[in-house]
Coordinates of C-alpha atoms in Angstrom, one line a residue:
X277 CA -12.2 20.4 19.4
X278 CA -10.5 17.0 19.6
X279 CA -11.9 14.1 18.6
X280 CA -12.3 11.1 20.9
X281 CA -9.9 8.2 19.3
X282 CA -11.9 5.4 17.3
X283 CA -11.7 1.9 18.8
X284 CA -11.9 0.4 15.3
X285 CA -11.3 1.7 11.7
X286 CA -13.0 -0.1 8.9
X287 CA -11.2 0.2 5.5
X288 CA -12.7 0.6 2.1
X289 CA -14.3 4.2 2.6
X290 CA -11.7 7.1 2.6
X291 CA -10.2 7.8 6.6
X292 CA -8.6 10.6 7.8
X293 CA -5.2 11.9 9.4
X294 CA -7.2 11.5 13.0
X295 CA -8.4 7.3 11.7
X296 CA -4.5 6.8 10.8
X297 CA -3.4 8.3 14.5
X298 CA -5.9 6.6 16.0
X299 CA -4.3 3.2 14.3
X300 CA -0.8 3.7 14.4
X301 CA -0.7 5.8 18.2
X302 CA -3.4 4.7 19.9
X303 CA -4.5 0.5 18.9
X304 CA -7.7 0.7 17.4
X305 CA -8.3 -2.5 15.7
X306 CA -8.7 -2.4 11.5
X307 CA -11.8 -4.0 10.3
X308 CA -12.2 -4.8 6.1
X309 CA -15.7 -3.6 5.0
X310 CA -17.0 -5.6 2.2
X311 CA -16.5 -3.2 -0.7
X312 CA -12.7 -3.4 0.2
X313 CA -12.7 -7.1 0.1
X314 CA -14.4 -7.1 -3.3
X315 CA -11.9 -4.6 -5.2
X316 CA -8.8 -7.2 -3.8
X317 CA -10.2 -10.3 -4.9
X318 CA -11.0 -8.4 -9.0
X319 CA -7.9 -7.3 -9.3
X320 CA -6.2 -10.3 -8.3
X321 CA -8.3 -12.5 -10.1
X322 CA -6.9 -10.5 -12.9
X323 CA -3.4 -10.8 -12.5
X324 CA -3.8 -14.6 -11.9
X325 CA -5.6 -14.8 -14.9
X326 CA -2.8 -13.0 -17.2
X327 CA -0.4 -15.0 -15.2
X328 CA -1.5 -18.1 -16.7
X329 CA -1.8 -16.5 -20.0
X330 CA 2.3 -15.6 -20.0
X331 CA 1.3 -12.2 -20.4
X332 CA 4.5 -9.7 -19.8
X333 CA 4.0 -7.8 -16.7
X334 CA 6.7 -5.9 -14.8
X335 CA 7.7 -7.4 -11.7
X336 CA 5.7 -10.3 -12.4
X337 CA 7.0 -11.9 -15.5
X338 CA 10.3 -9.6 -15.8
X339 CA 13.3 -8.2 -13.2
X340 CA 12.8 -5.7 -11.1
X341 CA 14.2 -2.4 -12.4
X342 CA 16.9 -1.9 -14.8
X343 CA 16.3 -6.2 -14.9
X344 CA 12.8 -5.3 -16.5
X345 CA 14.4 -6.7 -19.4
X346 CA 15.0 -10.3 -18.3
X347 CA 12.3 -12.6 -18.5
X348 CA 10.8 -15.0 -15.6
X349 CA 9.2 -18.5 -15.9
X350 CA 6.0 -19.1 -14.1
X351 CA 7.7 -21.7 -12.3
X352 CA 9.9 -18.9 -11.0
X353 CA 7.4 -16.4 -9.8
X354 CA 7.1 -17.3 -5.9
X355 CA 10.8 -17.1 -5.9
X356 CA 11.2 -13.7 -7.8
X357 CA 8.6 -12.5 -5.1
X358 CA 10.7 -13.3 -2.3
X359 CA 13.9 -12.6 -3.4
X360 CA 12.5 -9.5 -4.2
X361 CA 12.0 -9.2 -0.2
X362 CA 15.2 -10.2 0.2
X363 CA 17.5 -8.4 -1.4
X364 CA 15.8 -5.2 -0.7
X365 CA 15.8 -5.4 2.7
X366 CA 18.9 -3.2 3.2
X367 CA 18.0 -0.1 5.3
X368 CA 20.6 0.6 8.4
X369 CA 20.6 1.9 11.6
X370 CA 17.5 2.7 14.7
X371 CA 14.2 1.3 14.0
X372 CA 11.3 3.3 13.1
X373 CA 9.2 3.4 16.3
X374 CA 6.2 1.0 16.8
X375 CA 3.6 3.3 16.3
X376 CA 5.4 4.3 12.8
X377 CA 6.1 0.8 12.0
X378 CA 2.1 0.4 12.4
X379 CA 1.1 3.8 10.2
X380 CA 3.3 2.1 7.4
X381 CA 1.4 -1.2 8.0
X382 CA -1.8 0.4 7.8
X383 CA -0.1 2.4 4.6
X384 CA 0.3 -0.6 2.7
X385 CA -3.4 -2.1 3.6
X386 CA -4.8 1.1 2.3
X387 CA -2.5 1.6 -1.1
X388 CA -3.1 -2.7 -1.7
X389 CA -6.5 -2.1 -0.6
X390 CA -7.9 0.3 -3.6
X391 CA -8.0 -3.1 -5.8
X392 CA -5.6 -1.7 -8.5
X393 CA -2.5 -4.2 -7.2
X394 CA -3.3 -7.4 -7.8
X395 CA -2.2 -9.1 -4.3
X396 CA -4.2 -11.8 -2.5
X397 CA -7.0 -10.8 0.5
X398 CA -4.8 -13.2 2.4
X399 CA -1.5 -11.0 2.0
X400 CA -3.7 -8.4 3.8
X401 CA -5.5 -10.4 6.2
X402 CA -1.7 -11.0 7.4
X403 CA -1.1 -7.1 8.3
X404 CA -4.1 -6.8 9.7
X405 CA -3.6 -9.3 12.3
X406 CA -0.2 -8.0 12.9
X407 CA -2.1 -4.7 13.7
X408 CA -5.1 -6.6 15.6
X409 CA -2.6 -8.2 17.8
X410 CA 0.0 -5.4 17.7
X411 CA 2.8 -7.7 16.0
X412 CA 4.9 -5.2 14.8
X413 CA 7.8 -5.7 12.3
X414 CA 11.3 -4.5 13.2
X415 CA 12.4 -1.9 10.6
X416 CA 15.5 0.2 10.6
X417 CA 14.7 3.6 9.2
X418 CA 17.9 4.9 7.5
X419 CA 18.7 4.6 4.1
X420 CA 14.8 5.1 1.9
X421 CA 14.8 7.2 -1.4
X422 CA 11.0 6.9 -1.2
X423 CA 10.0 3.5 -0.6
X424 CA 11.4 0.1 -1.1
X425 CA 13.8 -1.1 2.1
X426 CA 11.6 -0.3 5.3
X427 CA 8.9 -2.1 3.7
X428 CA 11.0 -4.8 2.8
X429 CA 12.0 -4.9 6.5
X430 CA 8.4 -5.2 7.2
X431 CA 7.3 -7.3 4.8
X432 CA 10.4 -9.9 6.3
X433 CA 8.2 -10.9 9.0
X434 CA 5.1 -11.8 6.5
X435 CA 8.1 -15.0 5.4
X436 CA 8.8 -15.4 8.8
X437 CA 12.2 -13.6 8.7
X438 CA 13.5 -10.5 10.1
X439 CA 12.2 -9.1 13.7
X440 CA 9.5 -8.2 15.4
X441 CA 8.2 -6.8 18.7
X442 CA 5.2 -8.8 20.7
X443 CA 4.5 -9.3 24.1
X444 CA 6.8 -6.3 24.7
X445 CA 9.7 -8.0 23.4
X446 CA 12.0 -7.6 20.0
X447 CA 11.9 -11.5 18.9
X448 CA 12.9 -13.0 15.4
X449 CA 10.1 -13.3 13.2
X450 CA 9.5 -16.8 13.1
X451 CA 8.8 -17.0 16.8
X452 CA 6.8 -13.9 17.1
X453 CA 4.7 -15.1 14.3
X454 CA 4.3 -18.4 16.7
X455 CA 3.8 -16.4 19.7
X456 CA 1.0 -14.4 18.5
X457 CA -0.6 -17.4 16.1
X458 CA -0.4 -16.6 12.9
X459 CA 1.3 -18.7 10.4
X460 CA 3.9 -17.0 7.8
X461 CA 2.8 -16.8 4.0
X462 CA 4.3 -17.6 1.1
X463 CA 4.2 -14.8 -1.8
X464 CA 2.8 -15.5 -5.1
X465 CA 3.0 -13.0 -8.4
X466 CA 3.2 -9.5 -8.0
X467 CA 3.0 -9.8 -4.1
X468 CA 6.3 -9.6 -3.1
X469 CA 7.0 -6.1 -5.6
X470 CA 3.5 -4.4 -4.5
X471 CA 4.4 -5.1 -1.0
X472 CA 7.1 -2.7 -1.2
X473 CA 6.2 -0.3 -3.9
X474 CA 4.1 2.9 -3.0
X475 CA 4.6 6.0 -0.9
X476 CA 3.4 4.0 2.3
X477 CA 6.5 4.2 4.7
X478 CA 6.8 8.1 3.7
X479 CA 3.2 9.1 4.0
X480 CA 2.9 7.2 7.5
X481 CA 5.9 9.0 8.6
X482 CA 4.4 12.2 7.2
X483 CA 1.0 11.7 8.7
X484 CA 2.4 11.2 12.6
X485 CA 4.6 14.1 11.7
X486 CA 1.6 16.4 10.5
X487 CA -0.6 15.2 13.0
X488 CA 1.7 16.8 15.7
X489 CA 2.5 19.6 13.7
X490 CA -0.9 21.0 13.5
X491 CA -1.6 20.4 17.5
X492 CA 1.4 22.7 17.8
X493 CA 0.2 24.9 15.1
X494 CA -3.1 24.9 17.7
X495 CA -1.2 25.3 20.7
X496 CA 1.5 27.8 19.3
X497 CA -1.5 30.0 19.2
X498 CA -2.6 29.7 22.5
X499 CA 0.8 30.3 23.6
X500 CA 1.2 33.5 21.7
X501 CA -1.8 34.8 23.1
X502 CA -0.8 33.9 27.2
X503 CA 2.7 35.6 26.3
X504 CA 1.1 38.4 25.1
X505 CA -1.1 38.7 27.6
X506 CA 1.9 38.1 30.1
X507 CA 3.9 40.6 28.2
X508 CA 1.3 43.6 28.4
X509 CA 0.8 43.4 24.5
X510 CA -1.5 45.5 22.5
X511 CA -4.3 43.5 20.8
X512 CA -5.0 46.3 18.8
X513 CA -2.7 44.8 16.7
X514 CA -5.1 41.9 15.9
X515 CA -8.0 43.8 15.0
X516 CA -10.3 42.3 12.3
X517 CA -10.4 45.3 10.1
X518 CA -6.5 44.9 10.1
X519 CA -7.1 41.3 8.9
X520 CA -9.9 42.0 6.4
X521 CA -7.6 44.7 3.9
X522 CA -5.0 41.3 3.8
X523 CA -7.3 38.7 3.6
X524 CA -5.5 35.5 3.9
X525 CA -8.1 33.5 6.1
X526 CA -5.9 31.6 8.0
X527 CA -4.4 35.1 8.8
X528 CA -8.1 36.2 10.1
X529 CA -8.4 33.2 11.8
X530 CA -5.0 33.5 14.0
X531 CA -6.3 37.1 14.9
X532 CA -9.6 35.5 15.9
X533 CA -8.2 33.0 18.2
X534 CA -6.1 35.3 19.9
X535 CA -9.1 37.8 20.6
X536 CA -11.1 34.4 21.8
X537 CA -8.2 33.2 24.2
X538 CA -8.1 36.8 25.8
X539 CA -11.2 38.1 25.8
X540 CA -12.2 39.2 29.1
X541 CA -8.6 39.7 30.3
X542 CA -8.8 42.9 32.7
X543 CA -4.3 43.0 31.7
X544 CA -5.1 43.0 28.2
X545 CA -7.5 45.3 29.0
X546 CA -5.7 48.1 31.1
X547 CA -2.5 48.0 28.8
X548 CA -5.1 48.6 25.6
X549 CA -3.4 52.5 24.9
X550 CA -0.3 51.9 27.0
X551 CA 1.9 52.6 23.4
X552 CA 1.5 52.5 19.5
X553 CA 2.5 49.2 19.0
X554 CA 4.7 45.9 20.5
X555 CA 8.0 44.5 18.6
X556 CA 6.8 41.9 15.5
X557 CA 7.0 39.2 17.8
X558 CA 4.1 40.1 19.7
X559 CA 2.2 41.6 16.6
X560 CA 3.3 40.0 13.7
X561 CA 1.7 36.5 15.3
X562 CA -1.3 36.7 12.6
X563 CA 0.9 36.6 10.1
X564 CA 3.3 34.5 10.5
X565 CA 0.7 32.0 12.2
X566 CA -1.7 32.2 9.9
X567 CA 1.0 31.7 7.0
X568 CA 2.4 28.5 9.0
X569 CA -1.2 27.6 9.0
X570 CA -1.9 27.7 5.8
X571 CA 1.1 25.5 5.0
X572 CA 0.0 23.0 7.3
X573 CA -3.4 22.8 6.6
X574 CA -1.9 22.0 2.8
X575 CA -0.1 19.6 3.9
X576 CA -3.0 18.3 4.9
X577 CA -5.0 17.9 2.1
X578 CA -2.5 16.6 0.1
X579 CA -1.2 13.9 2.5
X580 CA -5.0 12.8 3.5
X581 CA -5.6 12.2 -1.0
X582 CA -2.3 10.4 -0.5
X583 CA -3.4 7.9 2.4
X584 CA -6.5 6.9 0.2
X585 CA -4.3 6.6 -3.0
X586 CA -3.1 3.8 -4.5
X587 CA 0.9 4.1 -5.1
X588 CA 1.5 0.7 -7.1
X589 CA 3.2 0.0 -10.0
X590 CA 2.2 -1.7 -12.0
X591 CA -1.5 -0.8 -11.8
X592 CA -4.2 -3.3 -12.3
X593 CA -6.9 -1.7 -14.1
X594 CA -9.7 -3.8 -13.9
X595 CA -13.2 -2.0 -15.2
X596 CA -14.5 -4.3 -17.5
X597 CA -13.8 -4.0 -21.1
X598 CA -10.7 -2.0 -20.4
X599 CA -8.7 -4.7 -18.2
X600 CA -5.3 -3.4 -18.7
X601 CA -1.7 -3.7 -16.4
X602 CA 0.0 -0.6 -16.8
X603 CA 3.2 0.6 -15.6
X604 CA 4.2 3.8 -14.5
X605 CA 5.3 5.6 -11.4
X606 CA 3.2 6.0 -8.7
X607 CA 5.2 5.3 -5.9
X608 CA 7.4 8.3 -6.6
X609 CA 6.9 10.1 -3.4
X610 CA 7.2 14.1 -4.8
X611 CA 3.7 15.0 -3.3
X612 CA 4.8 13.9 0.3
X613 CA 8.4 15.1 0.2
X614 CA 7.4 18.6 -1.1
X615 CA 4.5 19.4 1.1
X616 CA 6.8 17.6 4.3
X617 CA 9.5 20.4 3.3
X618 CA 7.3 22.9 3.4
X619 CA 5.9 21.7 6.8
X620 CA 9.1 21.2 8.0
X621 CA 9.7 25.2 7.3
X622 CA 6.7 26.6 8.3
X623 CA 7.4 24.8 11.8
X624 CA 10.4 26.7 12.1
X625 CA 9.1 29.9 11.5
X626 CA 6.4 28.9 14.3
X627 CA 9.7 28.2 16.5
X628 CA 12.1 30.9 15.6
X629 CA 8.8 33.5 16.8
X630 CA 8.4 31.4 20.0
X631 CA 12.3 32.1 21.1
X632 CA 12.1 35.7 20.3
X633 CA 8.8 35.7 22.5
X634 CA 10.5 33.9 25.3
X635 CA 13.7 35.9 24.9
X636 CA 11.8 38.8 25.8
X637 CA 10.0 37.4 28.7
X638 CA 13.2 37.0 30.1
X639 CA 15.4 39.7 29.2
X640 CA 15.0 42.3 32.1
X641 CA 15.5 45.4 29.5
X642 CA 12.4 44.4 27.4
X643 CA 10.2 42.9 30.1
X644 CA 10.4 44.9 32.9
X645 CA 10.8 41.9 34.9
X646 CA 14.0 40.6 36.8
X647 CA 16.6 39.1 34.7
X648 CA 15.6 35.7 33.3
X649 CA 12.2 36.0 35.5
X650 CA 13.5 35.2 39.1
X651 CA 13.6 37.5 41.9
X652 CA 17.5 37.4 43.0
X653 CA 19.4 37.1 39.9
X654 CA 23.3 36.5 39.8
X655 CA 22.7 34.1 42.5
X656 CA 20.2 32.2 40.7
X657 CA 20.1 31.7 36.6
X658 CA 16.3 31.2 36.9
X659 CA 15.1 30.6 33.4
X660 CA 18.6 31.9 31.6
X661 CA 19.0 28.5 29.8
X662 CA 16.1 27.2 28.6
X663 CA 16.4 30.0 25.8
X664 CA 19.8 28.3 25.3
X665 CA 17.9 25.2 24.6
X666 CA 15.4 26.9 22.5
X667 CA 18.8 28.2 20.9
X668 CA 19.8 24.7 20.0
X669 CA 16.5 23.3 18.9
X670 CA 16.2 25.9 16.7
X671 CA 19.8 25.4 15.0
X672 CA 18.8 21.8 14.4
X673 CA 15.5 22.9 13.1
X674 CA 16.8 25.4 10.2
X675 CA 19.6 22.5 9.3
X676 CA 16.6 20.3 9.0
X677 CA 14.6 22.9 6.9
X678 CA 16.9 22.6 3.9
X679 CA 14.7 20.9 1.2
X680 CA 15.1 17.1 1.0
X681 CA 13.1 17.0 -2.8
X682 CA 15.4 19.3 -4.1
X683 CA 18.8 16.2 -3.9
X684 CA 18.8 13.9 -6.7
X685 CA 21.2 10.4 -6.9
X686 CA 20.3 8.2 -9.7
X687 CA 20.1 4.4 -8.6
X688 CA 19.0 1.3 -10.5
X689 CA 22.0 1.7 -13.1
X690 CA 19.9 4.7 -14.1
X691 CA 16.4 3.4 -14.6
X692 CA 15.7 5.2 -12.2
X693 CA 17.6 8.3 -13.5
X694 CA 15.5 10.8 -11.2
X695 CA 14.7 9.9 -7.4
X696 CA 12.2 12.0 -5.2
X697 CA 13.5 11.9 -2.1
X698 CA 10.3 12.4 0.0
X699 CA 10.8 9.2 2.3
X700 CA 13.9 12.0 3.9
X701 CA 11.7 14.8 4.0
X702 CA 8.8 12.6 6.1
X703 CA 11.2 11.2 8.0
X704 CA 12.7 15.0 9.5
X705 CA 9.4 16.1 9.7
X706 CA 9.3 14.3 12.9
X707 CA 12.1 15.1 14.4
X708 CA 10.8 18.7 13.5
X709 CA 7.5 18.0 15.1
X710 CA 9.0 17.2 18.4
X711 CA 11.8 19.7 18.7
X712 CA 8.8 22.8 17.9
X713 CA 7.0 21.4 20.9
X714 CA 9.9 21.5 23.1
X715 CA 10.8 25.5 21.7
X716 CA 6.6 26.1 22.4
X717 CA 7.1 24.2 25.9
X718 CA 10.3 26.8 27.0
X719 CA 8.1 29.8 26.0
X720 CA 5.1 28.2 27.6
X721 CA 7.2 27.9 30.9
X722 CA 8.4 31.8 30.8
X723 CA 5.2 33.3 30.8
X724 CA 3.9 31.0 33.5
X725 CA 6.9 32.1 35.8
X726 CA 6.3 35.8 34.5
X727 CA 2.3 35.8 35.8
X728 CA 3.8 36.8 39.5
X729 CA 5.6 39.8 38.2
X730 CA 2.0 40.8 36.8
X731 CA -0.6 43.3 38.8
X732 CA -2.5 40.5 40.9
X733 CA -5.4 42.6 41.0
X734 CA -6.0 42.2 37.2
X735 CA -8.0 39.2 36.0
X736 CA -6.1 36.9 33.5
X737 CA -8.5 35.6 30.9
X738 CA -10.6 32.6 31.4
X739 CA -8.5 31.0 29.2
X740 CA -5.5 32.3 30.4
X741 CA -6.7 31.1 34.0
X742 CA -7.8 27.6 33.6
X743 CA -4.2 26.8 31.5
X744 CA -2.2 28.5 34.3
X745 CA -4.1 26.7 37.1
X746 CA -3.6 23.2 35.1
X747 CA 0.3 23.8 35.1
X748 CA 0.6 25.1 38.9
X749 CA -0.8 21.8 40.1
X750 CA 2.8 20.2 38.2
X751 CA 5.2 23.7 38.0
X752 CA 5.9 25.3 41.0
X753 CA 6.8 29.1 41.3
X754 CA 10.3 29.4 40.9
X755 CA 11.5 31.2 43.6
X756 CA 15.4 30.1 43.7
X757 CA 17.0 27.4 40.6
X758 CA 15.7 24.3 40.9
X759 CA 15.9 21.2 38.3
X760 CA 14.1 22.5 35.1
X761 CA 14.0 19.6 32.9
X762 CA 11.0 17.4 34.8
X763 CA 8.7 21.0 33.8
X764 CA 10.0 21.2 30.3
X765 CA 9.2 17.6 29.8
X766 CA 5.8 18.1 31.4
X767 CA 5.6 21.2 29.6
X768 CA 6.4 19.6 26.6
X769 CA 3.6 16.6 27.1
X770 CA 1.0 19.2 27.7
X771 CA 1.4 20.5 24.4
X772 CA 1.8 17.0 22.6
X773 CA -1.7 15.1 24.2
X774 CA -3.4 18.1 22.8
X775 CA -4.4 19.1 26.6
X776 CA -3.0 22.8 26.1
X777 CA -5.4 23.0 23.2
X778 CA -8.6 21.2 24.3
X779 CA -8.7 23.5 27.5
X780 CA -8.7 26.7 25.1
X781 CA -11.0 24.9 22.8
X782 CA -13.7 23.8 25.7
X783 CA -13.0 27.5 26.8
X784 CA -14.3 29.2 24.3
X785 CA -16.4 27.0 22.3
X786 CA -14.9 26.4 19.3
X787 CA -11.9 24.8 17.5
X788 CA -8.6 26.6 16.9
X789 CA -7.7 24.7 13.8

């Protein structure tokens, strides 16, 4: 069942998707534990150290890139720092929203944070006030291979440059630093490059996207099992000895919650032999589910190694006897950008199920009900275009399914010969997130409006009851057309809070994820 948000997050242990959401979505204040403090000041002690000894590190001593060739004077290291800021602030277009703006923050406070990057406490401290006091930088969001420009953005606002929001309002960043009291910084070695190098702005994106994604995975589940309930399905077809000869366990799992969320149902119950078995929609939901699922719950575990990763380069290796700066390619952002394409595909497998569910909800032929689920079709289109919507989600969805790892354009005059891509693929992901709730919201509505077409007499299950009687105090009974969007959007809000899924969840005792 859900978790109740944390009011603070302290870093140096590992934290989860739900400590990142809880951040980015929902305010709570970031607290540095001790341990965390400790690995910061080593490794920068290092780098200071090897500063003063002229040693050649990337970034530090030498260009950026394909200028990893050209040398740089300790006296200009502060400057290669913030020109480095500078010049790679150059990503276009909307911003990223403020609670993504604030998962990248916390991104960069946890890949910085491991102690393998050399920066000063003080670089952090910065961030972590801008969280504390909910400063947030002004990014634009168009235009990432991976990393680089929407940290530079962010990273403005450390100088006292760019734009940020406080108060409610979009100021420049000199004068939101003044408004909220905190004085800008001036970058010394190494700070400028690790500020900006690591998969931080993809995994944050990634993370709010996944997040979302698995509360629809949850309440895609719930909704399959009210449509087939609504639908007069067979749940013969869900049987665990049908589960156990394929034994996928996210598979067995689907089947289970489905049996849980109607169990008791006297429909489900009186249409048990009514024929040998539904269209796929109806019985293929373990399957396809459970193979969405699995996907997801991938995703997952390879995005929550990623948030306590570091993503630097160089790294700062600083166990005693082997110090060592070493440089290499972390920040390349393949492990987001692959499992984010994959998300992004198993979501639309979850939607392109829901539309054929809803499409025969309302198609009188297949149902058995009235045309589009109102009582006096032809003068009333009752739910008739909502599936167009669905239709049109669902087009955008499979564009945004092609693979964005799959694309390569070299950059850096070819030093950086092979690019990853995965900043693209986070970044659809939430688009993908939000248009699957809206497809699960349509579907949602249908079988609502089908429960008066249903024998009154039979008992919905307890379930199946407590979500209908949450949405008829908002959704009336559509009787004639009436504006639809105000119960999509509802519909739609239902699903995202994670309300649809806790009532199922309190309902039967367990989690569905």
């Amino acid at each position: 069942m859900q978790k109740p948000y944390l009011k603070s997050i302290t870093l140096g242990p590992d934290i989860t998707l739900e400590d990142l959401v809880s951040v980015a979505r929902h305010g709570a204040r970031v607290e540095f534990s001790e341990e965390y403090r400790e690995r910061v000041n080593r490794s920068r002690a290092l780098v200071q150290q090897w500063v003063d000894q002229n040693r050649v590190m990337y970034g530090v001593t030498t260009g950026f890139g394909a200028l990893c060739t050209k040398a740089i004077s300790k006296d200009e290291t502060s400057q290669l720092q913030r020109n480095i800021i500078l010049s790679h602030s150059t990503s276009v277009g909307e911003p990223l929203t403020q609670e993504q703006a604030r998962a990248t923050m916390l991104m960069v406070l946890q890949n910085l944070g491991r102690g393998y990057s050399g920066v000063r406490l003080a670089i952090l401290e910065k961030y972590r006030e801008f969280l504390n006091r909910n400063l947030v930088p002004w990014i634009p969001r168009e235009g990432s291979v991976g990393y680089l420009c929407p940290e530079a953005h962010m990273a403005l606002v450390l100088l006292g440059e760019g734009k940020a929001y406080f108060d409610g309002r979009l100021l420049p960043g000199a004068e939101a630093l003044e408004e909220a009291g905190i004085e800008p910084i001036e970058l010394c070695a190494k700070e400028g490059l690790a500020l900006i190098s690591g998969t931080t702005s993809a995994t944050a994106l990634a993370s709010l996207a996944l997040y979302d994604l698995l509360g629809a995975a949850k309440a895609a589940d719930v909704i399959a099992a009210i449509t087939l309930e609504a639908s007069k399905g067979l749940i013969r077809a869900y049987d665990d000895r049908v589960m156990r000869v394929r034994p996928h366990p996210q598979q067995r799992d689907t089947a289970a919650n489905i049996r849980d969320i109607l169990a008791d149902s006297e429909v489900i119950d009186h249409c048990r032999n009514a024929r040998v078995q539904d269209a796929l929609s109806l019985r293929c939901v373990p399957q396809l589910h459970g193979a969405a699922r699995k996907t997801l719950l991938d995703a997952r575990r390879t995005l929550e190694i990623e948030i306590n990763s570091c993503c630097d380069n160089p790294i700062i290796w600083s166990e005693p006897g082997e110090e060592d700066v070493i440089s290499a390619c972390n920040p390349d952002s393949s492990y987001v950008g692959i499992e984010m394409d994959s998300a992004c595909i198993a979501a639309t497998c979850l939607a392109k199920m829901s539309e054929r569910r809803n499409n025969r909800m309302i198609d009188e032929t297949l149902s058995g009900n009235p045309w589009f689920l109102i009582k006096n079709p032809g003068l009333n289109s009752g739910l008739m275009i909502p599936q167009y919507t669905q239709a049109g989600l669902l087009n955008d969805m499979r564009v945004l399914s092609t693979p964005c790892t799959i694309d390569n354009t070299s950059t850096c005059g070819n030093q950086e010969d092979y690019v990853a891509m995965g900043y693209n693929a986070a970044k659809k992901s939430v688009q993908i997130a939000e248009k699957l709730e809206y497809i699960l919201a349509i579907e949602l509505l249908s079988a609502y409006e089908s429960q008066v077409f249903l024998d009154s007499s039979l008992a919905r299950s307890p379930v199946t009851a407590k979500i209908l009687a949450e949405i008829g105090r908002h959704v009336p009974t559509i009787e004639q057309d009436v504006f639809l969007h105000p119960h999509i959007e509802f519909l739609r809000n239902f699903i995202h809070s994670g309300r649809l899924a806790e009532i199922a969840e309190q309902t039967i005792g367990r989690s569905l994820l």
